[in-house]
Short mmCIF file of C-alpha atoms in Angstrom, two decimals:
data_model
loop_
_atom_site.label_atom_id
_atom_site.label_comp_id
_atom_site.label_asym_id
_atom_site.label_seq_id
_atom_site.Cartn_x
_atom_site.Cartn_y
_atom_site.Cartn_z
CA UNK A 565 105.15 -67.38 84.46
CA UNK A 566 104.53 -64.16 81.94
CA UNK A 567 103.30 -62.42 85.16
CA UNK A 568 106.87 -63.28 86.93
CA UNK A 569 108.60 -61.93 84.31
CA UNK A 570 106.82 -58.57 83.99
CA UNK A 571 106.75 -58.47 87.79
CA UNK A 572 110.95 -58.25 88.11
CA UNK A 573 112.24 -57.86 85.21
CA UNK A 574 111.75 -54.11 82.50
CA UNK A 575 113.97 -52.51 79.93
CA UNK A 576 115.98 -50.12 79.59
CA UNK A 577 116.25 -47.49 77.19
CA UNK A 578 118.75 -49.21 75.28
CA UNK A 579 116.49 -51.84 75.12
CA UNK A 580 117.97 -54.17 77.54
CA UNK A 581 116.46 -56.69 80.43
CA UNK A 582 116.84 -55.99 83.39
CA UNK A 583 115.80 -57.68 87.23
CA UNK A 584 114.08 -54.76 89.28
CA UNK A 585 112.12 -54.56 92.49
CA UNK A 586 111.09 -51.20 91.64
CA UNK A 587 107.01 -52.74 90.83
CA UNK A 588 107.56 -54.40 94.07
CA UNK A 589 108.85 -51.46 96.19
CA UNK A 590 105.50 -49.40 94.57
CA UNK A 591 102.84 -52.35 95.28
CA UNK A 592 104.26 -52.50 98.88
CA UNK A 593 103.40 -48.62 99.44
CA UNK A 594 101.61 -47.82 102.19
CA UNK A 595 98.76 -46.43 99.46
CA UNK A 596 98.59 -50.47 98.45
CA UNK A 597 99.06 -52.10 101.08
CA UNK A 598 95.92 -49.97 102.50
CA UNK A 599 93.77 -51.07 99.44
CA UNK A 600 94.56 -54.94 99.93
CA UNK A 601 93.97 -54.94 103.29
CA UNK A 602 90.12 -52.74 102.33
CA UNK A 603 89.80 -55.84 100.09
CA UNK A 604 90.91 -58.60 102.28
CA UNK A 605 88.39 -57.14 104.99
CA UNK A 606 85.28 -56.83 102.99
CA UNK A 607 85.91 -60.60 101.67
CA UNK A 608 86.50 -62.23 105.31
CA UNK A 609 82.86 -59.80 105.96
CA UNK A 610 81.25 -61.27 103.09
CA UNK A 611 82.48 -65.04 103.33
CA UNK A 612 81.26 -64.56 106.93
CA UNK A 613 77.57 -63.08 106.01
CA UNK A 614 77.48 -65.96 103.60
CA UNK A 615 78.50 -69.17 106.14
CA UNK A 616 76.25 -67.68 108.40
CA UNK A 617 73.32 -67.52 105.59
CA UNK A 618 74.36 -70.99 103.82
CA UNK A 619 75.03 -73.52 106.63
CA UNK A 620 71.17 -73.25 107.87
CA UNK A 621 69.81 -72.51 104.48
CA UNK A 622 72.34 -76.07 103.15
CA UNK A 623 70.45 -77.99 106.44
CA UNK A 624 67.27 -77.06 105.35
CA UNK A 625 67.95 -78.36 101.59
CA UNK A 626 68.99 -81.32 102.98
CA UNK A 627 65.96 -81.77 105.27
CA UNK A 628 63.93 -81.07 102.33
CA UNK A 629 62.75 -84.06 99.67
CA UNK A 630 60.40 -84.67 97.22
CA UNK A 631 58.88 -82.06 94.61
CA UNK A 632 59.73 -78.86 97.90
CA UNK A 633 63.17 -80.02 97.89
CA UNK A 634 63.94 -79.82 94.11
CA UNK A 635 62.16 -76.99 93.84
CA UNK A 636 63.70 -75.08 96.08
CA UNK A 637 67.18 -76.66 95.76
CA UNK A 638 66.70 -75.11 91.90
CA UNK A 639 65.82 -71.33 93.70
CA UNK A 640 69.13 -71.36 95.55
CA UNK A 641 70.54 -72.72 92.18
CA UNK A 642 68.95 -70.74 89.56
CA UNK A 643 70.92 -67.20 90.48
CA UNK A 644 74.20 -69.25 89.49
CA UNK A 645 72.60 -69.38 86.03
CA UNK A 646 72.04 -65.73 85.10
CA UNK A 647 74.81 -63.41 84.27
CA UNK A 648 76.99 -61.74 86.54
CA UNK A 649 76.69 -58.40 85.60
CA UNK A 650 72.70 -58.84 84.67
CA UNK A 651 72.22 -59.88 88.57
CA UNK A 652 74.50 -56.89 89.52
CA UNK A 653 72.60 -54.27 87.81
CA UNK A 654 69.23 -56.12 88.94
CA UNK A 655 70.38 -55.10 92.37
CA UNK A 656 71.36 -51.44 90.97
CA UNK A 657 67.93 -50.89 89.79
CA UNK A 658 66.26 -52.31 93.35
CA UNK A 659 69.15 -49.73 95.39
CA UNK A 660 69.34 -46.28 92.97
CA UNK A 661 67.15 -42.81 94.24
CA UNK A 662 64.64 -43.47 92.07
CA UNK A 663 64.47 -47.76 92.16
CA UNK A 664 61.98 -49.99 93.37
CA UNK A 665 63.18 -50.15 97.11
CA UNK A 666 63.51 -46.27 97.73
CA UNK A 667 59.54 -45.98 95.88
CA UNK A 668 58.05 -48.69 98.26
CA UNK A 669 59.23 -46.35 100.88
CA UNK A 670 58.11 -43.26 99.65
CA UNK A 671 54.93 -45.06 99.76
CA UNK A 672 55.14 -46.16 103.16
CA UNK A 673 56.10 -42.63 104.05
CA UNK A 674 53.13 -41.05 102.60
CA UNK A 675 50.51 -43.88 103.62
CA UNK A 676 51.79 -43.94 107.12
CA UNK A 677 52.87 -40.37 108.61
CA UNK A 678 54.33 -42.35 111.99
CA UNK A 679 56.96 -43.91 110.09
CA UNK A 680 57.85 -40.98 108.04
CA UNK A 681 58.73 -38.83 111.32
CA UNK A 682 60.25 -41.90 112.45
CA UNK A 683 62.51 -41.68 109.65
CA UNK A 684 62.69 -37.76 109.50
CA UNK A 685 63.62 -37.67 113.11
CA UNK A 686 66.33 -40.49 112.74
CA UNK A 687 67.83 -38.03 109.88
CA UNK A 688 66.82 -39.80 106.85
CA UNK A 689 65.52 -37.85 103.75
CA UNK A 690 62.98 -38.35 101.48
CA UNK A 691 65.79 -40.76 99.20
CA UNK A 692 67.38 -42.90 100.99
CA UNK A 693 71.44 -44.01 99.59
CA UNK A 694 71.85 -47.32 99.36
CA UNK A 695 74.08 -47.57 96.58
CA UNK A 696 77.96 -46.10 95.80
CA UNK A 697 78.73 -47.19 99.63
CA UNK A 698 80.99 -50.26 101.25
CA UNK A 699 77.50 -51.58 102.78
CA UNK A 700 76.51 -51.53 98.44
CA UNK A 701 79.61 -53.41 97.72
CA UNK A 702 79.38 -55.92 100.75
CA UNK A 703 75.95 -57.07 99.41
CA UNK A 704 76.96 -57.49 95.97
CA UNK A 705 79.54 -59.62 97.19
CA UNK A 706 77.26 -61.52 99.04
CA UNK A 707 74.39 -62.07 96.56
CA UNK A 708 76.78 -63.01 93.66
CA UNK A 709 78.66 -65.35 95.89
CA UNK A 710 75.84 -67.05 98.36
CA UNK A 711 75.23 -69.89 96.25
CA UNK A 712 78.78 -70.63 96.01
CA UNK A 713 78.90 -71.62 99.93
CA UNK A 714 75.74 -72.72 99.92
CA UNK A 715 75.97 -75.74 97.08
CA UNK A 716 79.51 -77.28 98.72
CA UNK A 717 77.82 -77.01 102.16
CA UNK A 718 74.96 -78.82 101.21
CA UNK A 719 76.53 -81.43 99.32
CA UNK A 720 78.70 -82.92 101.96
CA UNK A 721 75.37 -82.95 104.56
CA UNK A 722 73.05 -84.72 101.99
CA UNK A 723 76.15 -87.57 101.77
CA UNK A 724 76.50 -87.47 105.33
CA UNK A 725 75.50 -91.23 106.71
CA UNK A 726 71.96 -90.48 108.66
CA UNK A 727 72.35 -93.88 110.80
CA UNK A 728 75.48 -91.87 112.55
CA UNK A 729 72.33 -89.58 113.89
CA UNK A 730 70.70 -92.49 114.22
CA UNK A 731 73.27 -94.27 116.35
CA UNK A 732 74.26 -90.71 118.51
CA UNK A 733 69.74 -90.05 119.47
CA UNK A 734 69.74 -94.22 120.50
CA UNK A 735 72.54 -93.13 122.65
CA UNK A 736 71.27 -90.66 124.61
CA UNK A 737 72.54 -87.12 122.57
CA UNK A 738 70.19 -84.05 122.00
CA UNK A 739 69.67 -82.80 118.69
CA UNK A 740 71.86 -79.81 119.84
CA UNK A 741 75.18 -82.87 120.11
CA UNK A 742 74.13 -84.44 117.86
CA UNK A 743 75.15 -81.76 115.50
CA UNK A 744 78.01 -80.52 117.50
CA UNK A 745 79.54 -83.76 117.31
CA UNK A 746 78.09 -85.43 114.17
CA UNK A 747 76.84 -83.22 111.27
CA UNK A 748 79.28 -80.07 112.33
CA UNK A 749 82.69 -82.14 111.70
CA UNK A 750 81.45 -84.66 108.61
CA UNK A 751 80.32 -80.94 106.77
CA UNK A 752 83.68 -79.08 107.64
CA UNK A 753 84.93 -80.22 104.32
CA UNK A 754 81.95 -78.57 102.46
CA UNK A 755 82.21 -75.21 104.59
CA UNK A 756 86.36 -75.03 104.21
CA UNK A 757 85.13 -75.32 100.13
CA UNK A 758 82.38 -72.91 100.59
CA UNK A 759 84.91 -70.33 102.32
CA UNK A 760 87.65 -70.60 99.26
CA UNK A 761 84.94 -70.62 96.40
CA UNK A 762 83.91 -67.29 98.60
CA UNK A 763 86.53 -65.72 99.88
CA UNK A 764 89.07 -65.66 96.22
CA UNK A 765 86.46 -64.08 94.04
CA UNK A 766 85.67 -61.45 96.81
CA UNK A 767 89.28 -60.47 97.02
CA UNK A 768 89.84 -60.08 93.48
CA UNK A 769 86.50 -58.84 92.47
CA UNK A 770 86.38 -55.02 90.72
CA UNK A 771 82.87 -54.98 89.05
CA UNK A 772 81.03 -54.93 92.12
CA UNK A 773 83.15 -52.12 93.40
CA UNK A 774 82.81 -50.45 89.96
CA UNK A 775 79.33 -50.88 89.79
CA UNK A 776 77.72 -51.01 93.53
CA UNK A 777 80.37 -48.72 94.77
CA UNK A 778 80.47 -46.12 91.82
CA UNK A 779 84.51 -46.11 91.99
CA UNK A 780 83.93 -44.77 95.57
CA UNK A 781 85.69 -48.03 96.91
CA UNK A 782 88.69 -49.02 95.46
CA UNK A 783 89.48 -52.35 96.00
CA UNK A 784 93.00 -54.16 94.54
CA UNK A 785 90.87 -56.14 91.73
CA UNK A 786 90.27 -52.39 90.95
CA UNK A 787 93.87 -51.25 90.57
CA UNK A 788 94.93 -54.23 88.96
CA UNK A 789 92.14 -54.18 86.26
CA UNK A 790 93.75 -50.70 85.45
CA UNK A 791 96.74 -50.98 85.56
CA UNK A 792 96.26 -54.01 82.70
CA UNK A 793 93.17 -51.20 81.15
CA UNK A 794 94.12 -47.73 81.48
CA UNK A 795 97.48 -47.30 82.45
CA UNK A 796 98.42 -49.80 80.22
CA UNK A 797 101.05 -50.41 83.07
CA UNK A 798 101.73 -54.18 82.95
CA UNK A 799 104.80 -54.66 85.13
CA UNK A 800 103.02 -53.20 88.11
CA UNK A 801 100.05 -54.55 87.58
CA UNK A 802 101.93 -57.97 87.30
CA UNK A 803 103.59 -57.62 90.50
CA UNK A 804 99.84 -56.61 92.30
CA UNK A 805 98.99 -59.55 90.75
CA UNK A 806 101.77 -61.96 92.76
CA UNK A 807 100.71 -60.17 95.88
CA UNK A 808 97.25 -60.99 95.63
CA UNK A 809 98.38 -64.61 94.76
CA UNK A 810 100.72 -64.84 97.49
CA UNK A 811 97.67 -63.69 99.89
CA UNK A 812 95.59 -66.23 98.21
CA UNK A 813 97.90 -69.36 98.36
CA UNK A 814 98.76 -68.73 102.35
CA UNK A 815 94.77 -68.17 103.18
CA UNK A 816 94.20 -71.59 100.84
CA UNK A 817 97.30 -73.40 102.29
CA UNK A 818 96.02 -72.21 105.68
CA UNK A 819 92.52 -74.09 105.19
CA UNK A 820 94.21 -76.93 103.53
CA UNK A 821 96.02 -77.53 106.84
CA UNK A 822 92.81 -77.61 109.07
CA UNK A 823 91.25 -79.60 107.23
CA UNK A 824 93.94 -81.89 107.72
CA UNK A 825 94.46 -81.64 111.42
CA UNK A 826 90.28 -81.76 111.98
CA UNK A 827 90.14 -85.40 109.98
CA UNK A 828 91.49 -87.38 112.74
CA UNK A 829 89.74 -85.66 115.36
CA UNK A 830 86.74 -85.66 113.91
CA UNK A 831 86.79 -89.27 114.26
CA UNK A 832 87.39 -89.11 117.79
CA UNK A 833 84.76 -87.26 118.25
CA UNK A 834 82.42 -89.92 116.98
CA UNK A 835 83.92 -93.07 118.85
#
């Protein structure tokens, strides 16, 4: 409500309220409007990298039992318990000029003089930039926010009835319908979770773009973290705010809504 009220309403000189759409006029600038749409791309990239790396990694899990299983159920788990900005900077260290990543190399360049003309003739130098780029930012995203799709995914197939498997191999399906037309639609649920817990941190998100992107890639959680910081500008930052929750609500509303229409076919499916 607070950010409403700083969104359309200001003062005047004289002190007095007034309703404005001058914060709204400035967030919907073409300068904006380009930096939420930067943002809104690189979290539809990263919630994709991550389905596509959780929904196999989530069957596996639930494939897995015994003393395997738990143990590495609590690898996929164990990133969620570190700090954010500790597993950031881990990855800072790995990526910089002079990190672990860029020495293996250098090693592999000197013990193998193939692979270093390879990589001379390809235009690569002796350090290689991985960090202060959008490909940086995309994989801090996706670290930081794999286990996020990976837990919801997983927990829907492990409570998914096995005799419905069962039931569709005694009637004649291949493993290949039988989770096209079984496991697929009973773990929609989990991977419509997975894609929200995803997708709203990565569009709000401004220490991974800080950080992995050196400032280099301003994304809205960027301007809207100064705007409350630096520019001590609350009104606009207020009304960035709204339009990032408008954004947000319409992409959760959308998912809401096929997850409703996929429950009754997804019975149909299995009669």
């Amino acid at each position: 409500m607070l950010i409403f009220v700083y969104a359309v309403f200001t003062t005047t000189e004289t002190g007095e309220i007034i309703f404005t759409t001058k914060y709204l006029e400035q967030a919907l600038s073409a300068a904006n409007l380009s930096v939420l749409l930067r943002s809104l791309e690189y979290a539809v990239i990263t919630t994709a990298i991550c389905l596509v790396l959780a929904y196999p990694a989530a069957l596996i899990l639930s494939k897995l039992g015994g003393k395997v299983g738990a143990i590495v159920n609590l690898l996929f788990v164990l990133p969620m318990w570190m700090n954010f900005l500790l597993r950031t900077y881990s990855w800072m260290s790995i990526l910089e000029n002079s990190g672990i990543l860029n020495s293996w190399i250098a090693s592999l360049r000197d013990a193998i003089p193939a692979f270093d003309r390879w990589l001379t003739s390809m235009g690569v130098g002796k350090k290689i930039i991985f960090l202060y780029n959008e490909n940086a930012v995309v994989l801090g995203m996706v670290y930081n926010y794999l286990s996020f799709m990976i837990m919801p995914i997983y927990t829907v197939i492990e409570k998914t009835d096995h005799s419905l498997l069962e039931a569709a191999a005694d009637l004649g399906a291949s493993p290949v319908q039988s989770f096209l037309r079984v496991t697929l639609p009973y773990s929609l649920p989990g991977v419509l979770e997975g894609i929200t817990m995803v997708f709203v941190p990565a569009v709000t998100t401004f220490v991974i773009s800080q950080l992995m992107g050196g400032g280099k890639v301003p994304l809205i959680g960027d301007i809207i973290q100064n705007q409350f910081g630096k520019s001590s500008d609350w009104h606009f930052g207020s009304t960035l705010s709204l339009l990032v929750m408008v954004v947000v609500l319409a992409f959760m509303g959308g998912l809401q809504r096929i997850d409703k229409e996929e429950e009754p076919q997804k019975e149909v499916r299995i009669l």
